[in-house]
Coordinates of C-alpha atoms in Angstrom, one line a residue:
M130 CA 80.0 -37.4 135.9
T131 CA 81.1 -39.2 132.8
V132 CA 81.9 -42.9 133.3
P133 CA 85.0 -44.1 131.5
P134 CA 84.0 -46.3 128.5
R135 CA 86.1 -49.2 129.9
L136 CA 84.0 -49.3 133.1
V137 CA 80.6 -49.3 131.3
P138 CA 80.5 -53.1 130.8
W139 CA 81.0 -53.5 134.5
L140 CA 78.2 -51.2 135.7
P141 CA 75.2 -52.8 137.4
K142 CA 71.8 -52.5 135.6
S143 CA 70.6 -50.4 138.6
V144 CA 73.1 -47.6 137.8
L145 CA 72.2 -47.7 134.1
A146 CA 68.5 -47.8 134.7
L147 CA 68.4 -44.9 137.2
R148 CA 69.5 -42.5 134.4
G149 CA 66.3 -40.6 133.7
Y150 CA 64.3 -42.5 136.4
R151 CA 60.8 -41.0 136.7
P152 CA 58.1 -41.0 139.4
D153 CA 55.7 -43.1 137.3
T154 CA 58.4 -45.7 136.8
F155 CA 58.9 -45.8 140.6
R156 CA 55.2 -46.4 141.1
Q157 CA 55.3 -49.4 138.8
D158 CA 58.4 -50.7 140.5
L159 CA 56.9 -50.2 143.9
L160 CA 53.8 -52.2 143.1
A161 CA 55.7 -55.0 141.4
G162 CA 58.3 -55.3 144.2
A163 CA 55.6 -55.4 146.9
T164 CA 53.7 -58.1 145.0
T165 CA 56.8 -60.2 144.4
G166 CA 57.8 -59.8 148.1
L167 CA 54.4 -61.3 149.1
V168 CA 55.0 -64.2 146.6
A169 CA 58.5 -64.7 148.0
L170 CA 57.4 -64.9 151.6
P171 CA 56.0 -68.5 151.8
L172 CA 58.5 -69.8 149.2
A173 CA 61.5 -68.5 151.2
M174 CA 60.3 -70.2 154.3
A175 CA 59.4 -73.4 152.5
F176 CA 62.8 -73.7 150.8
A177 CA 64.5 -73.3 154.1
I178 CA 62.4 -75.9 155.9
A179 CA 62.8 -78.4 153.1
S180 CA 66.6 -77.8 153.3
G181 CA 66.6 -78.8 157.0
L182 CA 66.9 -75.2 158.4
T183 CA 64.5 -72.8 160.2
P184 CA 62.0 -70.8 158.2
Q185 CA 63.7 -67.5 159.1
A186 CA 66.9 -68.7 157.4
G187 CA 65.0 -68.5 154.1
L188 CA 63.6 -65.1 154.9
Y189 CA 67.0 -63.7 155.9
C190 CA 68.4 -65.0 152.6
A191 CA 65.6 -63.5 150.5
V192 CA 66.0 -60.1 152.2
V193 CA 69.8 -59.9 152.0
T194 CA 70.5 -61.5 148.6
G195 CA 67.3 -60.1 147.0
F196 CA 68.6 -56.6 147.7
I197 CA 72.2 -57.2 146.7
I198 CA 71.5 -59.1 143.5
S199 CA 69.1 -56.4 142.3
A200 CA 71.4 -53.5 143.3
L201 CA 74.6 -55.0 141.8
G202 CA 73.4 -57.4 139.2
G203 CA 73.5 -57.3 135.4
S204 CA 69.8 -58.2 134.8
L205 CA 67.1 -55.5 134.6
V206 CA 64.3 -57.1 136.6
Q207 CA 65.7 -60.4 137.9
I208 CA 64.7 -61.5 141.5
G209 CA 67.3 -63.2 143.6
G210 CA 66.8 -65.4 146.6
P211 CA 66.6 -69.0 147.8
T212 CA 65.3 -71.5 145.2
G213 CA 64.3 -75.1 144.9
A214 CA 67.5 -75.9 143.0
F215 CA 69.5 -75.6 146.3
V216 CA 67.2 -77.7 148.5
V217 CA 68.8 -81.0 147.8
V218 CA 72.4 -79.9 148.0
V219 CA 71.8 -77.7 151.1
A220 CA 70.1 -80.5 153.0
G221 CA 72.9 -82.8 152.2
I222 CA 75.6 -80.4 153.4
V223 CA 73.7 -79.6 156.6
A224 CA 73.3 -83.3 157.3
K225 CA 76.9 -84.1 156.7
Y226 CA 78.8 -80.9 157.8
G227 CA 76.3 -79.0 159.9
V228 CA 75.2 -75.4 159.5
D229 CA 78.7 -74.0 159.8
G230 CA 79.8 -76.2 157.0
L231 CA 76.9 -74.9 154.9
Y232 CA 77.9 -71.3 155.6
T233 CA 81.5 -72.0 154.7
C234 CA 80.4 -73.7 151.4
T235 CA 78.2 -70.8 150.5
M236 CA 81.0 -68.2 151.1
M237 CA 83.4 -70.3 149.1
A238 CA 80.9 -70.6 146.3
G239 CA 80.4 -66.8 146.5
V240 CA 84.1 -66.3 145.8
M241 CA 84.0 -68.7 142.9
L242 CA 81.1 -66.8 141.3
V243 CA 82.8 -63.5 141.7
L244 CA 85.9 -64.9 140.0
L245 CA 83.8 -66.4 137.2
G246 CA 82.3 -62.9 136.6
A247 CA 85.5 -61.0 137.0
T248 CA 87.3 -63.2 134.5
R249 CA 84.5 -62.8 131.9
S250 CA 83.4 -66.4 132.2
G251 CA 79.7 -65.6 132.3
S252 CA 79.1 -67.8 129.2
A253 CA 81.2 -70.7 130.5
V254 CA 78.2 -72.3 132.2
R255 CA 76.8 -73.0 128.8
F256 CA 79.4 -75.7 128.5
I257 CA 77.1 -77.8 130.7
P258 CA 75.1 -80.0 128.2
R259 CA 71.3 -79.8 128.2
P260 CA 70.8 -83.5 129.2
V261 CA 72.9 -82.9 132.3
V262 CA 70.9 -79.8 133.2
I263 CA 67.5 -81.5 132.6
G264 CA 68.7 -84.6 134.5
F265 CA 69.5 -82.9 137.7
T266 CA 66.6 -80.5 137.4
N267 CA 64.2 -83.5 137.1
G268 CA 66.0 -85.3 140.0
I269 CA 65.8 -82.2 142.3
A270 CA 62.0 -81.9 141.5
V271 CA 61.4 -85.5 142.5
I272 CA 63.4 -85.1 145.7
I273 CA 61.6 -81.9 146.7
A274 CA 58.2 -83.5 146.2
S275 CA 59.3 -86.5 148.3
T276 CA 60.4 -84.3 151.2
Q277 CA 57.0 -82.6 151.2
L278 CA 54.9 -85.8 151.3
R279 CA 55.1 -85.8 155.1
D280 CA 53.5 -82.4 155.5
F281 CA 51.2 -82.7 152.5
L282 CA 49.6 -85.9 154.0
G283 CA 50.0 -84.7 157.6
L284 CA 51.8 -87.9 158.6
H285 CA 52.8 -88.4 162.2
I286 CA 56.5 -88.9 161.8
G287 CA 59.3 -87.5 163.9
G288 CA 61.5 -87.2 160.9
T289 CA 62.4 -88.8 157.6
P290 CA 65.7 -90.2 156.4
G291 CA 68.0 -88.2 154.1
D292 CA 68.1 -90.7 151.3
F293 CA 65.2 -91.0 148.8
V294 CA 64.7 -94.8 149.2
G295 CA 64.7 -94.6 153.0
R296 CA 62.4 -91.6 153.0
M297 CA 59.9 -93.3 150.8
R298 CA 60.0 -96.5 152.8
V299 CA 59.2 -94.6 156.0
I300 CA 56.4 -92.5 154.4
I301 CA 54.8 -95.6 152.9
G302 CA 55.0 -97.3 156.3
H303 CA 53.2 -94.4 158.0
L304 CA 50.4 -93.8 155.5
N305 CA 47.9 -95.0 158.0
S306 CA 48.7 -91.9 160.1
A307 CA 47.7 -89.4 157.4
T308 CA 45.6 -86.4 158.6
P309 CA 42.6 -85.7 156.3
A310 CA 42.5 -82.0 157.4
A311 CA 46.1 -81.5 156.3
I312 CA 45.5 -83.2 152.9
V313 CA 42.4 -80.9 152.3
V314 CA 44.4 -77.8 153.1
A315 CA 47.3 -78.9 151.0
V316 CA 45.1 -79.8 148.0
V317 CA 43.1 -76.5 148.2
T318 CA 46.4 -74.6 148.3
L319 CA 47.7 -76.4 145.3
A320 CA 44.5 -76.0 143.4
L321 CA 44.3 -72.2 144.2
V322 CA 47.9 -71.7 142.8
V323 CA 47.1 -73.6 139.6
V324 CA 43.7 -71.9 139.0
F325 CA 44.9 -68.4 139.7
N326 CA 48.1 -68.8 137.6
R327 CA 46.0 -70.1 134.7
F328 CA 42.7 -68.2 134.8
M329 CA 43.1 -65.2 137.2
K330 CA 46.6 -63.9 136.5
A331 CA 45.9 -60.5 138.1
V332 CA 46.6 -62.2 141.5
P333 CA 49.7 -64.3 141.7
G334 CA 48.8 -67.9 142.4
T335 CA 51.3 -68.2 145.3
I336 CA 49.6 -65.4 147.2
A337 CA 46.2 -66.9 146.5
G338 CA 47.3 -70.3 147.7
M339 CA 49.0 -69.0 150.8
V340 CA 46.1 -66.8 151.9
G341 CA 43.4 -69.3 150.9
G342 CA 45.0 -72.3 152.6
T343 CA 45.9 -70.4 155.7
L344 CA 42.3 -69.0 156.0
L345 CA 40.9 -72.4 155.5
G346 CA 43.0 -73.9 158.3
W347 CA 42.1 -71.0 160.6
L348 CA 38.4 -70.7 159.9
S349 CA 37.8 -74.5 160.0
G350 CA 39.3 -74.8 163.5
W351 CA 41.2 -77.9 162.4
R352 CA 44.3 -78.7 164.5
L353 CA 47.1 -78.3 162.0
E354 CA 50.8 -78.1 162.5
T355 CA 52.0 -74.5 161.6
V356 CA 55.3 -72.8 161.2
G357 CA 55.0 -71.5 164.7
S358 CA 54.1 -74.8 166.4
R359 CA 57.0 -76.7 164.7
F360 CA 59.7 -74.0 164.9
G361 CA 58.5 -71.8 167.8
G362 CA 57.7 -68.9 165.6
V363 CA 59.6 -66.6 163.3
P364 CA 61.9 -64.0 165.1
S365 CA 61.3 -60.3 164.2
G366 CA 64.0 -58.5 162.3
L367 CA 67.4 -59.6 161.0
P368 CA 69.9 -61.5 163.2
P369 CA 73.1 -59.8 164.3
F370 CA 76.0 -59.7 161.8
Q371 CA 78.3 -62.7 162.6
L372 CA 81.2 -64.4 160.7
P373 CA 80.6 -68.1 160.5
A374 CA 83.1 -70.4 162.1
F375 CA 85.7 -71.4 159.5
H376 CA 87.8 -74.5 159.9
P377 CA 90.7 -74.7 157.4
S378 CA 91.0 -78.4 158.0
V379 CA 87.7 -79.1 156.2
A380 CA 88.1 -76.5 153.4
L381 CA 89.3 -79.1 150.9
T382 CA 86.5 -81.5 151.9
L383 CA 83.9 -78.8 151.3
L384 CA 85.4 -77.8 147.9
A385 CA 83.2 -80.3 145.9
P386 CA 79.9 -79.1 147.4
A387 CA 81.0 -75.5 147.1
V388 CA 81.6 -76.0 143.4
T389 CA 78.1 -77.6 143.1
I390 CA 76.6 -74.5 144.8
A391 CA 78.5 -72.2 142.5
L392 CA 77.5 -74.1 139.4
L393 CA 73.9 -74.3 140.4
G394 CA 73.9 -70.6 141.3
A395 CA 75.4 -69.7 137.9
I396 CA 73.2 -71.9 135.8
E397 CA 70.0 -70.9 137.6
S398 CA 70.7 -67.2 137.7
L399 CA 71.7 -67.0 134.0
M400 CA 68.7 -69.2 132.9
S401 CA 66.4 -66.8 134.9
A402 CA 68.1 -63.8 133.3
V403 CA 67.4 -65.2 129.9
V404 CA 63.8 -65.7 130.8
S405 CA 63.7 -62.1 132.0
D406 CA 65.3 -60.9 128.8
R407 CA 62.7 -62.6 126.7
M408 CA 59.9 -61.1 128.7
T409 CA 61.3 -57.5 128.7
G410 CA 63.3 -57.3 125.5
D411 CA 66.4 -56.4 127.4
R412 CA 69.8 -58.1 127.4
H413 CA 71.5 -59.0 130.6
N414 CA 75.2 -58.7 131.4
P415 CA 76.2 -62.3 132.5
N416 CA 79.5 -61.3 134.0
V417 CA 78.1 -58.5 136.2
E418 CA 75.3 -60.8 137.2
L419 CA 77.7 -63.5 138.4
I420 CA 79.7 -60.9 140.4
A421 CA 76.4 -59.8 142.1
Q422 CA 75.5 -63.4 142.8
G423 CA 78.9 -64.1 144.2
V424 CA 78.8 -61.0 146.5
A425 CA 75.3 -62.0 147.7
N426 CA 76.3 -65.6 148.5
F427 CA 79.4 -64.4 150.3
V428 CA 77.3 -62.0 152.5
T429 CA 74.2 -64.1 153.2
P430 CA 75.9 -66.6 155.7
M431 CA 77.0 -63.7 157.8
L432 CA 73.3 -63.0 158.5
G433 CA 72.2 -66.6 158.8
G434 CA 70.9 -67.0 155.2
L435 CA 70.9 -69.8 152.6
P436 CA 72.6 -69.8 149.3
A437 CA 70.8 -67.8 146.6
T438 CA 70.4 -67.5 142.9
G439 CA 68.0 -66.0 140.3
A440 CA 64.5 -67.2 140.9
I441 CA 62.7 -67.8 137.6
A442 CA 59.1 -67.9 138.9
R443 CA 59.5 -64.8 141.1
T444 CA 61.3 -63.0 138.2
A445 CA 58.3 -63.8 136.0
T446 CA 55.9 -62.5 138.7
N447 CA 58.0 -59.3 138.9
V448 CA 57.8 -58.7 135.2
R449 CA 54.1 -59.5 135.0
S450 CA 53.4 -57.2 137.9
G451 CA 54.9 -54.3 135.9
A452 CA 58.6 -54.1 137.1
R453 CA 60.7 -51.7 135.0
T454 CA 64.1 -51.5 136.8
P455 CA 66.1 -53.3 139.5
V456 CA 64.4 -51.0 142.0
A457 CA 61.5 -53.5 142.0
G458 CA 63.8 -56.2 143.2
M459 CA 65.1 -54.0 146.0
V460 CA 61.5 -53.2 147.0
H461 CA 60.8 -56.9 147.1
A462 CA 63.6 -57.3 149.6
L463 CA 62.4 -54.4 151.7
T464 CA 58.8 -55.8 151.7
L465 CA 60.1 -59.0 153.2
L466 CA 62.1 -57.0 155.7
T467 CA 59.0 -55.1 156.7
I468 CA 57.1 -58.4 157.2
L469 CA 60.0 -59.6 159.4
L470 CA 59.8 -56.5 161.5
V471 CA 56.1 -56.1 162.0
G472 CA 54.4 -59.3 160.7
A473 CA 56.5 -62.2 162.0
K474 CA 53.6 -63.6 164.0
L475 CA 51.4 -63.8 160.9
A476 CA 54.1 -65.7 159.0
A477 CA 54.2 -68.2 161.9
A478 CA 50.5 -68.9 161.5
I479 CA 51.0 -70.5 158.1
P480 CA 50.2 -74.2 158.2
M481 CA 52.9 -76.6 157.1
A482 CA 50.4 -78.2 154.7
V483 CA 50.2 -74.9 152.9
L484 CA 53.9 -74.8 152.4
A485 CA 53.9 -78.4 151.2
G486 CA 51.2 -77.5 148.6
L487 CA 53.3 -74.6 147.4
L488 CA 56.4 -76.7 147.1
F489 CA 54.5 -79.4 145.1
V490 CA 53.8 -76.7 142.5
V491 CA 57.4 -75.6 142.6
A492 CA 58.6 -79.2 142.0
A493 CA 56.1 -79.6 139.1
R494 CA 57.3 -76.3 137.5
M495 CA 61.1 -76.7 137.9
G496 CA 61.1 -80.3 136.7
E497 CA 60.8 -79.2 133.1
W498 CA 58.9 -82.4 132.4
H499 CA 57.9 -81.2 128.9
E500 CA 61.6 -81.6 127.9
I501 CA 61.6 -85.3 128.5
P502 CA 59.7 -86.4 125.4
L503 CA 61.9 -84.1 123.3
L504 CA 65.0 -85.5 125.0
L505 CA 64.0 -89.1 124.4
R506 CA 64.0 -88.4 120.6
Q507 CA 67.7 -87.4 120.9
T508 CA 70.6 -89.9 120.3
K509 CA 71.1 -92.8 122.7
T510 CA 74.2 -91.1 124.1
D511 CA 72.2 -88.0 125.1
V512 CA 69.5 -90.1 126.7
S513 CA 72.1 -92.1 128.7
V514 CA 73.7 -88.9 130.1
W515 CA 70.2 -87.7 131.1
L516 CA 69.3 -91.0 132.8
A517 CA 72.6 -91.2 134.6
T518 CA 72.4 -87.7 135.9
F519 CA 68.7 -88.1 136.9
A520 CA 69.3 -91.4 138.7
L521 CA 72.4 -90.3 140.6
T522 CA 70.6 -87.1 141.7
V523 CA 67.7 -89.0 143.1
F524 CA 69.4 -92.1 144.5
A525 CA 72.9 -90.9 145.3
D526 CA 74.0 -87.3 145.6
L527 CA 73.6 -84.1 143.5
T528 CA 77.4 -83.4 143.6
V529 CA 78.1 -86.9 142.3
A530 CA 75.4 -86.5 139.7
V531 CA 76.8 -83.3 138.3
E532 CA 80.4 -84.7 138.3
V533 CA 79.4 -88.0 136.6
G534 CA 77.1 -86.2 134.2
M535 CA 79.9 -83.8 133.1
I536 CA 82.5 -86.6 132.8
L537 CA 80.1 -88.6 130.6
A538 CA 79.3 -85.6 128.5
A539 CA 83.0 -84.8 128.1
L540 CA 83.8 -88.3 127.0
L541 CA 80.9 -88.3 124.6
Y542 CA 82.0 -85.0 123.3
I543 CA 85.4 -86.4 122.5
R544 CA 83.8 -89.4 120.8
R545 CA 81.5 -87.3 118.7
V546 CA 84.4 -85.0 117.6
S547 CA 86.6 -88.0 116.8
N548 CA 83.8 -89.6 114.7
T549 CA 83.6 -86.5 112.5
T550 CA 87.1 -87.1 111.2
T551 CA 86.8 -88.8 107.8
V552 CA 89.4 -89.7 105.2
T553 CA 87.9 -90.2 101.7
R554 CA 89.1 -90.1 98.1
V555 CA 88.1 -87.1 95.9
T556 CA 86.1 -88.5 92.9
A557 CA 84.3 -87.0 90.0
A558 CA 81.0 -87.7 91.7
Y559 CA 82.2 -85.9 94.9
L560 CA 83.1 -82.8 92.8
E561 CA 79.8 -82.9 91.0
E562 CA 77.8 -83.2 94.3
G563 CA 79.7 -80.2 95.7
R564 CA 78.5 -77.9 93.0
E565 CA 75.0 -77.7 94.5
H566 CA 76.5 -76.4 97.8
V567 CA 78.9 -73.8 96.4
L568 CA 78.1 -70.2 97.3
Q569 CA 80.1 -68.6 94.6
D570 CA 78.1 -67.3 91.6
Q571 CA 74.8 -67.6 93.6
V572 CA 72.6 -64.6 93.5
I573 CA 71.9 -63.6 97.1
P574 CA 69.0 -61.1 97.5
D575 CA 69.4 -58.2 99.9
Y576 CA 66.6 -59.6 102.1
V577 CA 68.6 -62.8 102.7
A578 CA 71.4 -63.3 105.3
I579 CA 73.4 -66.5 105.1
V580 CA 75.0 -67.9 108.3
R581 CA 77.2 -71.0 108.3
I582 CA 78.1 -73.4 111.1
H583 CA 81.6 -74.8 110.7
G584 CA 82.6 -77.9 112.8
P585 CA 80.8 -79.8 115.6
F586 CA 77.7 -77.9 116.9
L587 CA 77.8 -79.3 120.4
F588 CA 77.3 -78.0 123.9
G589 CA 79.7 -75.1 124.6
A590 CA 79.5 -73.8 121.1
T591 CA 75.8 -73.1 120.7
D592 CA 75.8 -69.6 122.1
K593 CA 77.9 -68.4 119.1
L594 CA 74.9 -68.9 116.7
E595 CA 72.6 -66.9 119.0
A596 CA 75.1 -64.1 119.3
L597 CA 75.6 -63.9 115.5
V598 CA 71.9 -63.9 114.7
E599 CA 71.3 -61.0 117.1
T600 CA 73.7 -58.8 115.1
L601 CA 72.0 -59.3 111.8
D602 CA 70.2 -56.4 110.0
P603 CA 66.5 -56.7 110.9
H604 CA 65.6 -55.8 107.3
M605 CA 67.0 -59.2 106.3
T606 CA 63.8 -61.1 106.8
I607 CA 65.1 -64.6 105.8
I608 CA 68.1 -66.2 107.5
V609 CA 69.6 -69.2 105.7
V610 CA 71.6 -71.3 108.1
R611 CA 74.1 -73.3 106.1
L612 CA 74.9 -76.7 107.7
R613 CA 77.1 -78.1 105.0
N614 CA 80.2 -77.8 107.2
M615 CA 78.6 -78.7 110.4
T616 CA 80.1 -82.1 111.2
A617 CA 78.1 -83.2 114.3
I618 CA 75.2 -82.0 116.5
D619 CA 73.9 -83.0 120.0
A620 CA 70.8 -82.3 122.1
T621 CA 72.1 -78.8 123.1
G622 CA 72.8 -78.0 119.5
V623 CA 69.3 -79.0 118.4
R624 CA 67.8 -76.9 121.2
A625 CA 69.9 -73.9 120.0
L626 CA 68.5 -74.3 116.4
E627 CA 65.0 -74.5 117.8
D628 CA 65.6 -71.3 119.8
V629 CA 66.8 -69.5 116.7
V630 CA 63.6 -70.5 114.8
A631 CA 61.5 -69.2 117.7
R632 CA 63.5 -66.0 118.1
L633 CA 63.3 -65.2 114.4
G634 CA 59.7 -66.1 114.2
A635 CA 58.8 -63.7 117.1
T636 CA 60.2 -60.9 114.9
G637 CA 58.4 -61.9 111.7
R638 CA 61.5 -63.5 110.1
T639 CA 62.1 -67.0 108.8
A640 CA 64.9 -69.5 109.2
I641 CA 65.9 -71.9 106.4
F642 CA 68.4 -74.7 107.0
C643 CA 70.3 -76.3 104.2
G644 CA 73.0 -78.9 103.4
A645 CA 73.0 -81.0 106.6
R646 CA 75.5 -83.9 106.4
E647 CA 74.7 -87.5 107.5
Q648 CA 75.0 -87.3 111.3
P649 CA 73.4 -83.9 111.8
S650 CA 70.7 -84.8 109.3
A651 CA 69.9 -88.1 111.1
V652 CA 69.7 -86.4 114.5
L653 CA 67.5 -83.5 113.2
R654 CA 65.2 -86.0 111.6
H655 CA 65.1 -88.3 114.7
T656 CA 64.2 -85.3 117.0
G657 CA 61.4 -84.0 114.7
F658 CA 63.2 -80.7 114.1
A659 CA 61.2 -80.3 110.8
A660 CA 58.0 -79.8 112.8
T661 CA 59.6 -76.8 114.4
A662 CA 61.4 -75.3 111.4
G663 CA 58.8 -76.3 108.8
E664 CA 59.3 -79.2 106.3
L665 CA 59.8 -76.8 103.4
N666 CA 62.4 -74.8 105.3
I667 CA 64.8 -77.7 105.4
C668 CA 66.6 -77.8 102.1
P669 CA 69.2 -80.2 100.6
N670 CA 71.5 -77.4 99.4
I671 CA 72.1 -73.7 99.1
R672 CA 70.4 -73.5 95.6
A673 CA 67.2 -75.0 97.0
A674 CA 67.4 -72.7 100.0
L675 CA 67.6 -69.6 97.9
V676 CA 64.7 -70.8 95.8
R677 CA 62.7 -71.3 99.0
A678 CA 63.7 -67.8 100.2
R679 CA 62.3 -66.2 97.0
Q680 CA 59.1 -68.1 97.5
I681 CA 58.7 -66.9 101.1
H682 CA 59.6 -63.3 100.1
E683 CA 57.1 -63.2 97.2
A684 CA 54.3 -64.7 99.4
D685 CA 55.0 -62.1 102.1
A686 CA 55.0 -59.3 99.5
H687 CA 51.7 -60.5 98.1
A688 CA 50.1 -60.7 101.5
A689 CA 51.3 -57.2 102.3
R690 CA 49.9 -55.7 99.0
P691 CA 46.7 -53.7 99.5
I692 CA 43.6 -55.1 97.9
A693 CA 42.3 -52.9 95.1
G694 CA 38.8 -51.3 95.4

């Protein structure tokens, strides 16, 4: 059956990938999906426990949303399920509104995500500035780590407060009750994950840590708290389908946390899809992906599950394990379902210290700490947005942090745009200076493509450069990015330029930048952009850029020339 052309952009990747699907492809998807399912097992339980729910809530979420997101999504090999990004907001909603409130928020967020996708707003999440994203990612990582200190150290505490300061005060006050056996198991788990991920990549570190830590606890005979001893075990199978209790009177109250879930889900899923694209060479469909995320989040509460999104670490595991199509993601979900049906007792035997060790690794990975030194080299306004978002995430509330971060970013955006307006007199010196930047009468070789950025290159506009660069003829080996008419740039803009350099470099091409004005030039210099692009590839004007392009082309031609004799 021929699909009408207007419907092709709305088809899930699973439908497109199954055309010409072969048995050897299925074998690869089967192995990758089963491996990823085993990786997802302890993480799904750990995220649920850290969120203040039972471990099976995380497993239900991973099964239901993992299958739906792979079956209906717009990414080829992305894995969906519970993630660390939701731990903080879910715990806050459960503490304030109860489990029914969480389910209502999740369903509301699901509707929002479907609307975002259906209205072709898949790229709208890029309007969230990089400092805001890094700020709340750093904050979430710190909070996740703090919630796991109790089990990592084996402290004898009935419970810990919901706020960060109160939690740390209680933990410090009970350090004398630490259990050496729990610390050993947690440290061994953490070490196994790090060692296997770095040196023995054939076996996923999460599986090695889970199995090694659990075996150590069992063989040693140490008395350790397990998933079964704390929660009474993990029930076999999925729970019955049930609509959550909905109270219209609290719908408006739950709107803000629902928006937070939707934003986090959209950001995390599209970030994960981009990672997947880079690893596979594919290109995801953001609108179809958001619709799938929305459907998954609307359905998961009906089976007792958490909110879900794209999981970067599990997606990377899926790709490294040989996944070719969305079938691998569906196999991952079915693997978890099989464990629920026949191996629930084994899952209940996992020590809490093992899950704490795994979540410490998750917190370290998701924090994106390597971004902080780069961010600190940005303008003071970008640093202030990051600090405000980070501090509010840790010490106040994630919803408040995102709201304040976005408001600050919007105000700073207005300020930056207004500062780009100048009124000056045209003089002879101005006219003479402009001659060096004029494109007319310049000889542009066929191996050079010239791209110009016109106006402020701030968050919300950076995806336009990436989209244009991808359409360029691959035979154009040198791309000149003309910055003469770029009036301002921020941290998100700098990151976009760095991504262009990396993307072109990966295909053997070179980016040259020329003609930056005062504000962009100062920001690029302050952030050390020259170290990324190359000092010689930042030119004062188009004339110098074309001279540099000829030098690069001649050097490449000389290197490619065969040696006589």
